[in-house]
Structure formats: structure tokens, C-alpha cells
């Protein structure tokens, strides 16, 4: 079987049969049953830094302890983070906007939507010409936000707006047009290729360079060693990276920082921003992810996340929330004398009017109207907004970012409506409803199908993904390639897709989590979760075992009573085999209809695919 040259240029690790890849080889011979792509290759210049970071306690890799995100004796020690920042000179207090006297950050917490909201808001601010530092958390969806600006033909869409919109933003678009891509790209959590993606800087939103990151590490290494001794070697991977992010923001003299909380809020390492340094807090949604680490209930999760609300600083709520959950958040805001703006307020309107193609990828045409009368009066009307981020959930994230931008404007920041539109329309998150181009699909050895990458890993995000697929390709048959972490709601995730209809096949595979296997759920265990979910829903499923590439695999059916011509086919395989199996099943079943293969369950498996494509 021929494997594209793109895949052979990427170092790979095989389990089972062995293959040593060669850069000069364009065809792979034998492929082992469980093949894994190696990802996260770092610049050799960062060797010492990465070895140091790998020596630290990494909760993304190990899993988060019970109660660690709660404001209790079991919670993370925020005092430890404050002591570390003190040793570094409290850099979180030293970045400030040029035209205002206060120092500012926007702090974003929530179960889902943090990365997308941070991306939208950062783009809006850059569209107005501000220098933005953006930091996204490590584990759940957010290890980083990378901002790269591209525009294939800017003259058609934006040159006429230069006079009235952010000059620096459009200058950057023109500058990067030589790379012949389009839109503004964010790579968000966990990082796709490099840890540098977690920290982005400046008007172009570039990831911190290897040189800057390494220079900072060498500069503060003795301070870090001192902190380690004082804290009995308990300073974590995330705490060190967060401290370095704030230090870089101060050194680069950014105008504003957009900071995403890692876990919860109250005890998160990012929650060292004081009320005098905060422009606004944003709480996106409240869901059950990391339930044990955040106290065991929705109420305890809401309390933990409300810890980012600061005295007198505006709070932007996403939602919609359950009434008693919203009450918890509003009561905390009231106690802190913080005005509240809700993106789900009855006076706001957000509508998806249709789907069209833009540069070969779907985009949604929307109307977004924000009209807030309570606490702070805000208004904007954005009609025929073209969002490359698909789905009602992304429109809600855009509404949250817009509300945050309007709060900043109310505080005195210059943010024009046209900059808000430009920032929203030119935002695209890698690994979030990302449709591969035909060239990329063919590079994976697939033909005649659409490939969609999405890092959904909760039942809520699975539901949003199902709705997005139904909206963009309502009649297309669907096959999934799924890998997940061990601490997710696998049954709830499966039920969302199984009840969504049109699911022809599910190919279950594995992906290392944060470079390790301790949080990786075996494909065989994941398969049992899907079988149980199908029984609960009364949905026919055919269980197969695909141990190697074959043109036919009817003799491999394990469960009786079903066959490969009816119901959803369930297969357990390596990543590369999963693509072949999914493509084969769709080809046999779809007839003349074009099918969709969706890679999902974790941003880690998405990063494996993208790393292979990027060589």
C-alpha cells in the first residue's frame, strides 16, 4: 500500500511490526497494527528548556488530583504561584496599554469555549492595532493559542477598509499575503507541534520564538531553582509556563493580555491578576468536565470558576446557564461590585442564516446583535457576519468576545465596530471544525471524501459537533476516527454521535496524551464504552477487529446478530489503518454520495494528523 511522502517525512513510532522511516522513502512497506505518529518536535535550541519542563510535575500528563481546582485545603496552592511571581518581580503587573494609565488583562474561564473566545477577542484587539499577549492553558482544550495571519487576496476584501479600521491589522494581512494562505489562524490547546504555540505575542500574534523562550529560560533559571528549593520541588509545569508567559508579556510591553484559565479559576495559576490589573472577566460555560477535580458538582464548578471575578471589574457571561448556576455567578459578581454583561441576554440576537463556501471551506453567514441595558449599556449590530468558525456554539463564542470588546470600549479603549467584524471574520482555529483541503485529504491517501478535524472531547462538544455536521452536510454519511483521554465521559460522548444518525462507522484508536500514555484510554476499552452506549440507545452495531489492512474484513465480525451491511460498524485499529477502514466503509455504503470522515475525541489525535501533514 502506498503512503504519501508527507507521512514518511515525519518521524514515527511503530508498535508491533517494525518500520524505520527514511526521509528519502516515498512508499512505506509494511505498517504495524498500532502505528503512532510522533508529534511535538521542538527546536534543538530548546533542548535544555524542554528537559527542564519535562522534569516538572505535569498534571496534563498525570491527571488532576481530586479537589485540586477548588478553593479548599485540597486545592492548588495559589500562594506558591504568588511567591514565584514575586521572585520574578511580579511581571503580571508590568504590561500596560499605551494610552491608558491602568494595566490590563482579560481573564477567561469556563468549561467549553475558552480557546475560541480568546481567539476571537485577541483578533478583535489586533484588528484595532493593539499588541496582544495571549496565553492559553495546557490540558483540556487549551495549551496555547497560536496566531498566524494570512490573506490570499487582501485587495478584494479589506483594502477599502484600511482608512476606517485598524491600520496595523491590515498592514499585517498584506505583509503575510505572500504565504498564499487565508484567514487568521489560531492553533489552540493542546499545542499542535510546539510548546511555543501556548504563548503568542504582538500585533501579528506570532508564537514566541525559540530564541526568546530560551533566552528567558536562561535568564530566570537561577530564580526557578531558588523557587523549587523554597517550595520543596512542588512548582508544576503549568505554573512555570504561566510565569514565563507573564514575564514575556512584560518584556514585550504588550498593550493587553488575554489569559485563559487552566483549571477552574479560584486556585488556577493564572489567577494572580489583581483587580487593578484586570479589564474584564469572562466565564463561558459551566459543565461537568474535570468534575472530581472541581468539587464533584455543577455548583462547586461554578464556585471555582467564579474565583476569577475581581472587585469592580466587568463580568461577561456566556451560557446559557442553568438558573441556579447563573445565580451563583451573579451573586459572586454582586458581592464584588462587578457589573454583569450576559451574551445570552434576551435583548441580544444571534442567528445563523446559511452556509456558503469560502476559499474551499464552509463558512456561516450570521446576524449578531448585542443590546445590553443593565449594568453597562452596550450596543452593536453586525449583519451578514461571515464566520469561518462553524456552529451555534461558535456564534455564541463570538458573541462573548464581542461583549468583552464592548466592555473594553466602555472602559475607554478605542475599538471600532469594523474592527470587531474583521476580528471575528478572520478567526479560524486549527483543530476546531477544520475541514482539510482536497490536497491534504489526498496526502492522507483518501479520495472522494471530506475530512473534518475537531478536538471535541466532552458530550457537550460532541453534541455541538454533531449539530455542525448536520448543518453543513445534512445528507452525507459519516465515519468517525476517535481517540480519547482516560478521564473523559466516554459513554456520554458516544451517545451524542450514535443518537445523531447517519453514523456508518466508528474507528477507535489511541493517541498519547501530553507525550505519555498514562492518560490514554486503550482502544479496546473505548470500544466497550461504545458498545454499551449503543445497547442503552437500542442502536444496532457491528463490532469488527481490524488487525491489518485488508480490502475485505467481513470475516472479522465478532458480534452475531449484526452484519456489515446494516447498523454502525465498530472497528479498533491504528490511526493510519482507521483512515483506510473508514474510507472503505463509506465507499461501499455511500453510493454516489460524498461521505465525511471526522477525526475527534481529543486534540492530541488531531495534532497527530496535522503533524503528519506538516511533515
mmCIF file with all atom_site columns, N, CA, C and O in Angstrom, residues 131-165:
data_model
loop_
_atom_site.group_PDB
_atom_site.id
_atom_site.type_symbol
_atom_site.label_atom_id
_atom_site.label_alt_id
_atom_site.label_comp_id
_atom_site.label_asym_id
_atom_site.label_entity_id
_atom_site.label_seq_id
_atom_site.pdbx_PDB_ins_code
_atom_site.Cartn_x
_atom_site.Cartn_y
_atom_site.Cartn_z
_atom_site.occupancy
_atom_site.B_iso_or_equiv
_atom_site.pdbx_formal_charge
_atom_site.auth_seq_id
_atom_site.auth_comp_id
_atom_site.auth_asym_id
_atom_site.auth_atom_id
_atom_site.pdbx_PDB_model_num
ATOM 1   N N  . UNK A 1 131 ? -1.100  45.581 20.504 1.00 0.00 ? 131 UNK A N  1
ATOM 2   C CA . UNK A 1 131 ? -0.166  44.480 20.706 1.00 0.00 ? 131 UNK A CA 1
ATOM 3   C C  . UNK A 1 131 ? -0.724  43.593 21.809 1.00 0.00 ? 131 UNK A C  1
ATOM 4   O O  . UNK A 1 131 ? -0.938  44.049 22.931 1.00 0.00 ? 131 UNK A O  1
ATOM 5   N N  . UNK A 1 132 ? -0.975  42.336 21.493 1.00 0.00 ? 132 UNK A N  1
ATOM 6   C CA . UNK A 1 132 ? -1.690  41.435 22.392 1.00 0.00 ? 132 UNK A CA 1
ATOM 7   C C  . UNK A 1 132 ? -0.785  40.275 22.798 1.00 0.00 ? 132 UNK A C  1
ATOM 8   O O  . UNK A 1 132 ? -0.132  39.656 21.956 1.00 0.00 ? 132 UNK A O  1
ATOM 9   N N  . UNK A 1 133 ? -0.776  39.994 24.089 1.00 0.00 ? 133 UNK A N  1
ATOM 10  C CA . UNK A 1 133 ? -0.179  38.751 24.568 1.00 0.00 ? 133 UNK A CA 1
ATOM 11  C C  . UNK A 1 133 ? -1.288  37.782 24.903 1.00 0.00 ? 133 UNK A C  1
ATOM 12  O O  . UNK A 1 133 ? -2.227  38.128 25.622 1.00 0.00 ? 133 UNK A O  1
ATOM 13  N N  . UNK A 1 134 ? -1.215  36.581 24.341 1.00 0.00 ? 134 UNK A N  1
ATOM 14  C CA . UNK A 1 134 ? -2.284  35.610 24.580 1.00 0.00 ? 134 UNK A CA 1
ATOM 15  C C  . UNK A 1 134 ? -1.680  34.332 25.159 1.00 0.00 ? 134 UNK A C  1
ATOM 16  O O  . UNK A 1 134 ? -0.691  33.809 24.655 1.00 0.00 ? 134 UNK A O  1
ATOM 17  N N  . UNK A 1 135 ? -2.278  33.870 26.232 1.00 0.00 ? 135 UNK A N  1
ATOM 18  C CA . UNK A 1 135 ? -1.809  32.651 26.893 1.00 0.00 ? 135 UNK A CA 1
ATOM 19  C C  . UNK A 1 135 ? -2.985  31.730 27.128 1.00 0.00 ? 135 UNK A C  1
ATOM 20  O O  . UNK A 1 135 ? -4.007  32.133 27.680 1.00 0.00 ? 135 UNK A O  1
ATOM 21  N N  . UNK A 1 136 ? -2.841  30.487 26.684 1.00 0.00 ? 136 UNK A N  1
ATOM 22  C CA . UNK A 1 136 ? -3.920  29.527 26.840 1.00 0.00 ? 136 UNK A CA 1
ATOM 23  C C  . UNK A 1 136 ? -3.434  28.333 27.627 1.00 0.00 ? 136 UNK A C  1
ATOM 24  O O  . UNK A 1 136 ? -2.283  27.944 27.536 1.00 0.00 ? 136 UNK A O  1
ATOM 25  N N  . UNK A 1 137 ? -4.328  27.740 28.350 1.00 0.00 ? 137 UNK A N  1
ATOM 26  C CA . UNK A 1 137 ? -3.931  26.722 29.295 1.00 0.00 ? 137 UNK A CA 1
ATOM 27  C C  . UNK A 1 137 ? -3.574  25.409 28.634 1.00 0.00 ? 137 UNK A C  1
ATOM 28  O O  . UNK A 1 137 ? -3.805  25.196 27.481 1.00 0.00 ? 137 UNK A O  1
ATOM 29  N N  . UNK A 1 138 ? -3.063  24.516 29.412 1.00 0.00 ? 138 UNK A N  1
ATOM 30  C CA . UNK A 1 138 ? -2.476  23.296 28.902 1.00 0.00 ? 138 UNK A CA 1
ATOM 31  C C  . UNK A 1 138 ? -3.450  22.213 28.562 1.00 0.00 ? 138 UNK A C  1
ATOM 32  O O  . UNK A 1 138 ? -3.536  21.792 27.430 1.00 0.00 ? 138 UNK A O  1
ATOM 33  N N  . UNK A 1 139 ? -4.244  21.700 29.488 1.00 0.00 ? 139 UNK A N  1
ATOM 34  C CA . UNK A 1 139 ? -4.752  20.354 29.332 1.00 0.00 ? 139 UNK A CA 1
ATOM 35  C C  . UNK A 1 139 ? -6.037  20.180 28.619 1.00 0.00 ? 139 UNK A C  1
ATOM 36  O O  . UNK A 1 139 ? -6.137  19.408 27.712 1.00 0.00 ? 139 UNK A O  1
ATOM 37  N N  . UNK A 1 140 ? -7.056  20.817 28.992 1.00 0.00 ? 140 UNK A N  1
ATOM 38  C CA . UNK A 1 140 ? -8.367  20.423 28.493 1.00 0.00 ? 140 UNK A CA 1
ATOM 39  C C  . UNK A 1 140 ? -8.513  20.750 27.033 1.00 0.00 ? 140 UNK A C  1
ATOM 40  O O  . UNK A 1 140 ? -8.670  19.886 26.219 1.00 0.00 ? 140 UNK A O  1
ATOM 41  N N  . UNK A 1 141 ? -8.494  21.955 26.676 1.00 0.00 ? 141 UNK A N  1
ATOM 42  C CA . UNK A 1 141 ? -8.518  22.275 25.283 1.00 0.00 ? 141 UNK A CA 1
ATOM 43  C C  . UNK A 1 141 ? -7.456  23.280 25.031 1.00 0.00 ? 141 UNK A C  1
ATOM 44  O O  . UNK A 1 141 ? -7.399  23.824 23.983 1.00 0.00 ? 141 UNK A O  1
ATOM 45  N N  . UNK A 1 142 ? -6.787  23.634 25.982 1.00 0.00 ? 142 UNK A N  1
ATOM 46  C CA . UNK A 1 142 ? -6.023  24.828 25.803 1.00 0.00 ? 142 UNK A CA 1
ATOM 47  C C  . UNK A 1 142 ? -4.633  24.643 26.287 1.00 0.00 ? 142 UNK A C  1
ATOM 48  O O  . UNK A 1 142 ? -4.396  24.758 27.441 1.00 0.00 ? 142 UNK A O  1
ATOM 49  N N  . UNK A 1 143 ? -3.743  24.402 25.443 1.00 0.00 ? 143 UNK A N  1
ATOM 50  C CA . UNK A 1 143 ? -2.372  24.551 25.847 1.00 0.00 ? 143 UNK A CA 1
ATOM 51  C C  . UNK A 1 143 ? -1.863  25.821 25.272 1.00 0.00 ? 143 UNK A C  1
ATOM 52  O O  . UNK A 1 143 ? -0.816  26.276 25.642 1.00 0.00 ? 143 UNK A O  1
ATOM 53  N N  . UNK A 1 144 ? -2.540  26.375 24.321 1.00 0.00 ? 144 UNK A N  1
ATOM 54  C CA . UNK A 1 144 ? -1.987  27.563 23.728 1.00 0.00 ? 144 UNK A CA 1
ATOM 55  C C  . UNK A 1 144 ? -2.931  28.183 22.768 1.00 0.00 ? 144 UNK A C  1
ATOM 56  O O  . UNK A 1 144 ? -3.875  27.595 22.353 1.00 0.00 ? 144 UNK A O  1
ATOM 57  N N  . UNK A 1 145 ? -2.625  29.378 22.405 1.00 0.00 ? 145 UNK A N  1
ATOM 58  C CA . UNK A 1 145 ? -3.263  29.986 21.252 1.00 0.00 ? 145 UNK A CA 1
ATOM 59  C C  . UNK A 1 145 ? -2.155  30.486 20.356 1.00 0.00 ? 145 UNK A C  1
ATOM 60  O O  . UNK A 1 145 ? -1.377  31.305 20.767 1.00 0.00 ? 145 UNK A O  1
ATOM 61  N N  . UNK A 1 146 ? -2.094  29.982 19.124 1.00 0.00 ? 146 UNK A N  1
ATOM 62  C CA . UNK A 1 146 ? -1.127  30.487 18.160 1.00 0.00 ? 146 UNK A CA 1
ATOM 63  C C  . UNK A 1 146 ? -1.859  31.369 17.188 1.00 0.00 ? 146 UNK A C  1
ATOM 64  O O  . UNK A 1 146 ? -2.907  31.004 16.731 1.00 0.00 ? 146 UNK A O  1
ATOM 65  N N  . UNK A 1 147 ? -1.288  32.474 16.854 1.00 0.00 ? 147 UNK A N  1
ATOM 66  C CA . UNK A 1 147 ? -1.942  33.414 15.949 1.00 0.00 ? 147 UNK A CA 1
ATOM 67  C C  . UNK A 1 147 ? -1.033  33.661 14.758 1.00 0.00 ? 147 UNK A C  1
ATOM 68  O O  . UNK A 1 147 ? 0.019   34.220 14.908 1.00 0.00 ? 147 UNK A O  1
ATOM 69  N N  . UNK A 1 148 ? -1.450  33.193 13.582 1.00 0.00 ? 148 UNK A N  1
ATOM 70  C CA . UNK A 1 148 ? -0.702  33.447 12.357 1.00 0.00 ? 148 UNK A CA 1
ATOM 71  C C  . UNK A 1 148 ? -1.637  34.122 11.371 1.00 0.00 ? 148 UNK A C  1
ATOM 72  O O  . UNK A 1 148 ? -2.770  33.708 11.212 1.00 0.00 ? 148 UNK A O  1
ATOM 73  N N  . UNK A 1 149 ? -1.181  35.159 10.724 1.00 0.00 ? 149 UNK A N  1
ATOM 74  C CA . UNK A 1 149 ? -2.048  35.953 9.864  1.00 0.00 ? 149 UNK A CA 1
ATOM 75  C C  . UNK A 1 149 ? -1.724  35.677 8.405  1.00 0.00 ? 149 UNK A C  1
ATOM 76  O O  . UNK A 1 149 ? -0.582  35.774 8.001  1.00 0.00 ? 149 UNK A O  1
ATOM 77  N N  . UNK A 1 150 ? -2.748  35.331 7.630  1.00 0.00 ? 150 UNK A N  1
ATOM 78  C CA . UNK A 1 150 ? -2.567  35.079 6.221  1.00 0.00 ? 150 UNK A CA 1
ATOM 79  C C  . UNK A 1 150 ? -3.698  35.737 5.437  1.00 0.00 ? 150 UNK A C  1
ATOM 80  O O  . UNK A 1 150 ? -4.808  35.852 5.918  1.00 0.00 ? 150 UNK A O  1
ATOM 81  N N  . UNK A 1 151 ? -3.455  36.099 4.216  1.00 0.00 ? 151 UNK A N  1
ATOM 82  C CA . UNK A 1 151 ? -4.510  36.595 3.350  1.00 0.00 ? 151 UNK A CA 1
ATOM 83  C C  . UNK A 1 151 ? -4.105  36.343 1.913  1.00 0.00 ? 151 UNK A C  1
ATOM 84  O O  . UNK A 1 151 ? -3.066  36.804 1.467  1.00 0.00 ? 151 UNK A O  1
ATOM 85  N N  . UNK A 1 152 ? -4.888  35.570 1.185  1.00 0.00 ? 152 UNK A N  1
ATOM 86  C CA . UNK A 1 152 ? -4.521  35.222 -0.181 1.00 0.00 ? 152 UNK A CA 1
ATOM 87  C C  . UNK A 1 152 ? -4.666  36.419 -1.107 1.00 0.00 ? 152 UNK A C  1
ATOM 88  O O  . UNK A 1 152 ? -3.822  36.695 -1.934 1.00 0.00 ? 152 UNK A O  1
ATOM 89  N N  . UNK A 1 153 ? -5.787  37.150 -1.007 1.00 0.00 ? 153 UNK A N  1
ATOM 90  C CA . UNK A 1 153 ? -6.001  38.283 -1.898 1.00 0.00 ? 153 UNK A CA 1
ATOM 91  C C  . UNK A 1 153 ? -6.661  39.404 -1.113 1.00 0.00 ? 153 UNK A C  1
ATOM 92  O O  . UNK A 1 153 ? -7.866  39.610 -1.206 1.00 0.00 ? 153 UNK A O  1
ATOM 93  N N  . UNK A 1 154 ? -5.893  40.109 -0.304 1.00 0.00 ? 154 UNK A N  1
ATOM 94  C CA . UNK A 1 154 ? -6.498  41.101 0.593  1.00 0.00 ? 154 UNK A CA 1
ATOM 95  C C  . UNK A 1 154 ? -7.126  42.275 -0.133 1.00 0.00 ? 154 UNK A C  1
ATOM 96  O O  . UNK A 1 154 ? -8.003  42.929 0.394  1.00 0.00 ? 154 UNK A O  1
ATOM 97  N N  . UNK A 1 155 ? -6.702  42.543 -1.357 1.00 0.00 ? 155 UNK A N  1
ATOM 98  C CA . UNK A 1 155 ? -7.182  43.737 -2.040 1.00 0.00 ? 155 UNK A CA 1
ATOM 99  C C  . UNK A 1 155 ? -8.676  43.675 -2.291 1.00 0.00 ? 155 UNK A C  1
ATOM 100 O O  . UNK A 1 155 ? -9.344  44.695 -2.330 1.00 0.00 ? 155 UNK A O  1
ATOM 101 N N  . UNK A 1 156 ? -9.203  42.470 -2.445 1.00 0.00 ? 156 UNK A N  1
ATOM 102 C CA . UNK A 1 156 ? -10.618 42.346 -2.778 1.00 0.00 ? 156 UNK A CA 1
ATOM 103 C C  . UNK A 1 156 ? -11.525 42.651 -1.601 1.00 0.00 ? 156 UNK A C  1
ATOM 104 O O  . UNK A 1 156 ? -12.644 43.089 -1.773 1.00 0.00 ? 156 UNK A O  1
ATOM 105 N N  . UNK A 1 157 ? -11.037 42.362 -0.387 1.00 0.00 ? 157 UNK A N  1
ATOM 106 C CA . UNK A 1 157 ? -11.945 42.420 0.746  1.00 0.00 ? 157 UNK A CA 1
ATOM 107 C C  . UNK A 1 157 ? -11.632 43.527 1.742  1.00 0.00 ? 157 UNK A C  1
ATOM 108 O O  . UNK A 1 157 ? -12.521 44.007 2.421  1.00 0.00 ? 157 UNK A O  1
ATOM 109 N N  . UNK A 1 158 ? -10.367 43.947 1.847  1.00 0.00 ? 158 UNK A N  1
ATOM 110 C CA . UNK A 1 158 ? -10.056 44.748 3.019  1.00 0.00 ? 158 UNK A CA 1
ATOM 111 C C  . UNK A 1 158 ? -9.376  46.075 2.743  1.00 0.00 ? 158 UNK A C  1
ATOM 112 O O  . UNK A 1 158 ? -9.374  46.937 3.616  1.00 0.00 ? 158 UNK A O  1
ATOM 113 N N  . UNK A 1 159 ? -8.788  46.254 1.569  1.00 0.00 ? 159 UNK A N  1
ATOM 114 C CA . UNK A 1 159 ? -8.031  47.487 1.362  1.00 0.00 ? 159 UNK A CA 1
ATOM 115 C C  . UNK A 1 159 ? -8.919  48.709 1.496  1.00 0.00 ? 159 UNK A C  1
ATOM 116 O O  . UNK A 1 159 ? -8.529  49.731 2.045  1.00 0.00 ? 159 UNK A O  1
ATOM 117 N N  . UNK A 1 160 ? -10.156 48.590 1.053  1.00 0.00 ? 160 UNK A N  1
ATOM 118 C CA . UNK A 1 160 ? -11.069 49.721 1.151  1.00 0.00 ? 160 UNK A CA 1
ATOM 119 C C  . UNK A 1 160 ? -11.417 50.084 2.574  1.00 0.00 ? 160 UNK A C  1
ATOM 120 O O  . UNK A 1 160 ? -11.937 51.159 2.832  1.00 0.00 ? 160 UNK A O  1
ATOM 121 N N  . UNK A 1 161 ? -11.119 49.172 3.504  1.00 0.00 ? 161 UNK A N  1
ATOM 122 C CA . UNK A 1 161 ? -11.454 49.440 4.904  1.00 0.00 ? 161 UNK A CA 1
ATOM 123 C C  . UNK A 1 161 ? -10.278 49.968 5.699  1.00 0.00 ? 161 UNK A C  1
ATOM 124 O O  . UNK A 1 161 ? -10.423 50.263 6.878  1.00 0.00 ? 161 UNK A O  1
ATOM 125 N N  . UNK A 1 162 ? -9.095  50.037 5.090  1.00 0.00 ? 162 UNK A N  1
ATOM 126 C CA . UNK A 1 162 ? -7.906  50.431 5.838  1.00 0.00 ? 162 UNK A CA 1
ATOM 127 C C  . UNK A 1 162 ? -8.085  51.790 6.510  1.00 0.00 ? 162 UNK A C  1
ATOM 128 O O  . UNK A 1 162 ? -7.698  52.002 7.655  1.00 0.00 ? 162 UNK A O  1
ATOM 129 N N  . UNK A 1 163 ? -8.700  52.721 5.802  1.00 0.00 ? 163 UNK A N  1
ATOM 130 C CA . UNK A 1 163 ? -8.827  54.078 6.347  1.00 0.00 ? 163 UNK A CA 1
ATOM 131 C C  . UNK A 1 163 ? -9.673  54.126 7.604  1.00 0.00 ? 163 UNK A C  1
ATOM 132 O O  . UNK A 1 163 ? -9.445  54.944 8.488  1.00 0.00 ? 163 UNK A O  1
ATOM 133 N N  . UNK A 1 164 ? -10.652 53.211 7.681  1.00 0.00 ? 164 UNK A N  1
ATOM 134 C CA . UNK A 1 164 ? -11.580 53.283 8.806  1.00 0.00 ? 164 UNK A CA 1
ATOM 135 C C  . UNK A 1 164 ? -11.335 52.220 9.861  1.00 0.00 ? 164 UNK A C  1
ATOM 136 O O  . UNK A 1 164 ? -11.980 52.228 10.896 1.00 0.00 ? 164 UNK A O  1
ATOM 137 N N  . UNK A 1 165 ? -10.411 51.284 9.589  1.00 0.00 ? 165 UNK A N  1
ATOM 138 C CA . UNK A 1 165 ? -10.200 50.199 10.532 1.00 0.00 ? 165 UNK A CA 1
ATOM 139 C C  . UNK A 1 165 ? -8.761  50.204 11.022 1.00 0.00 ? 165 UNK A C  1
ATOM 140 O O  . UNK A 1 165 ? -7.992  51.099 10.729 1.00 0.00 ? 165 UNK A O  1
#
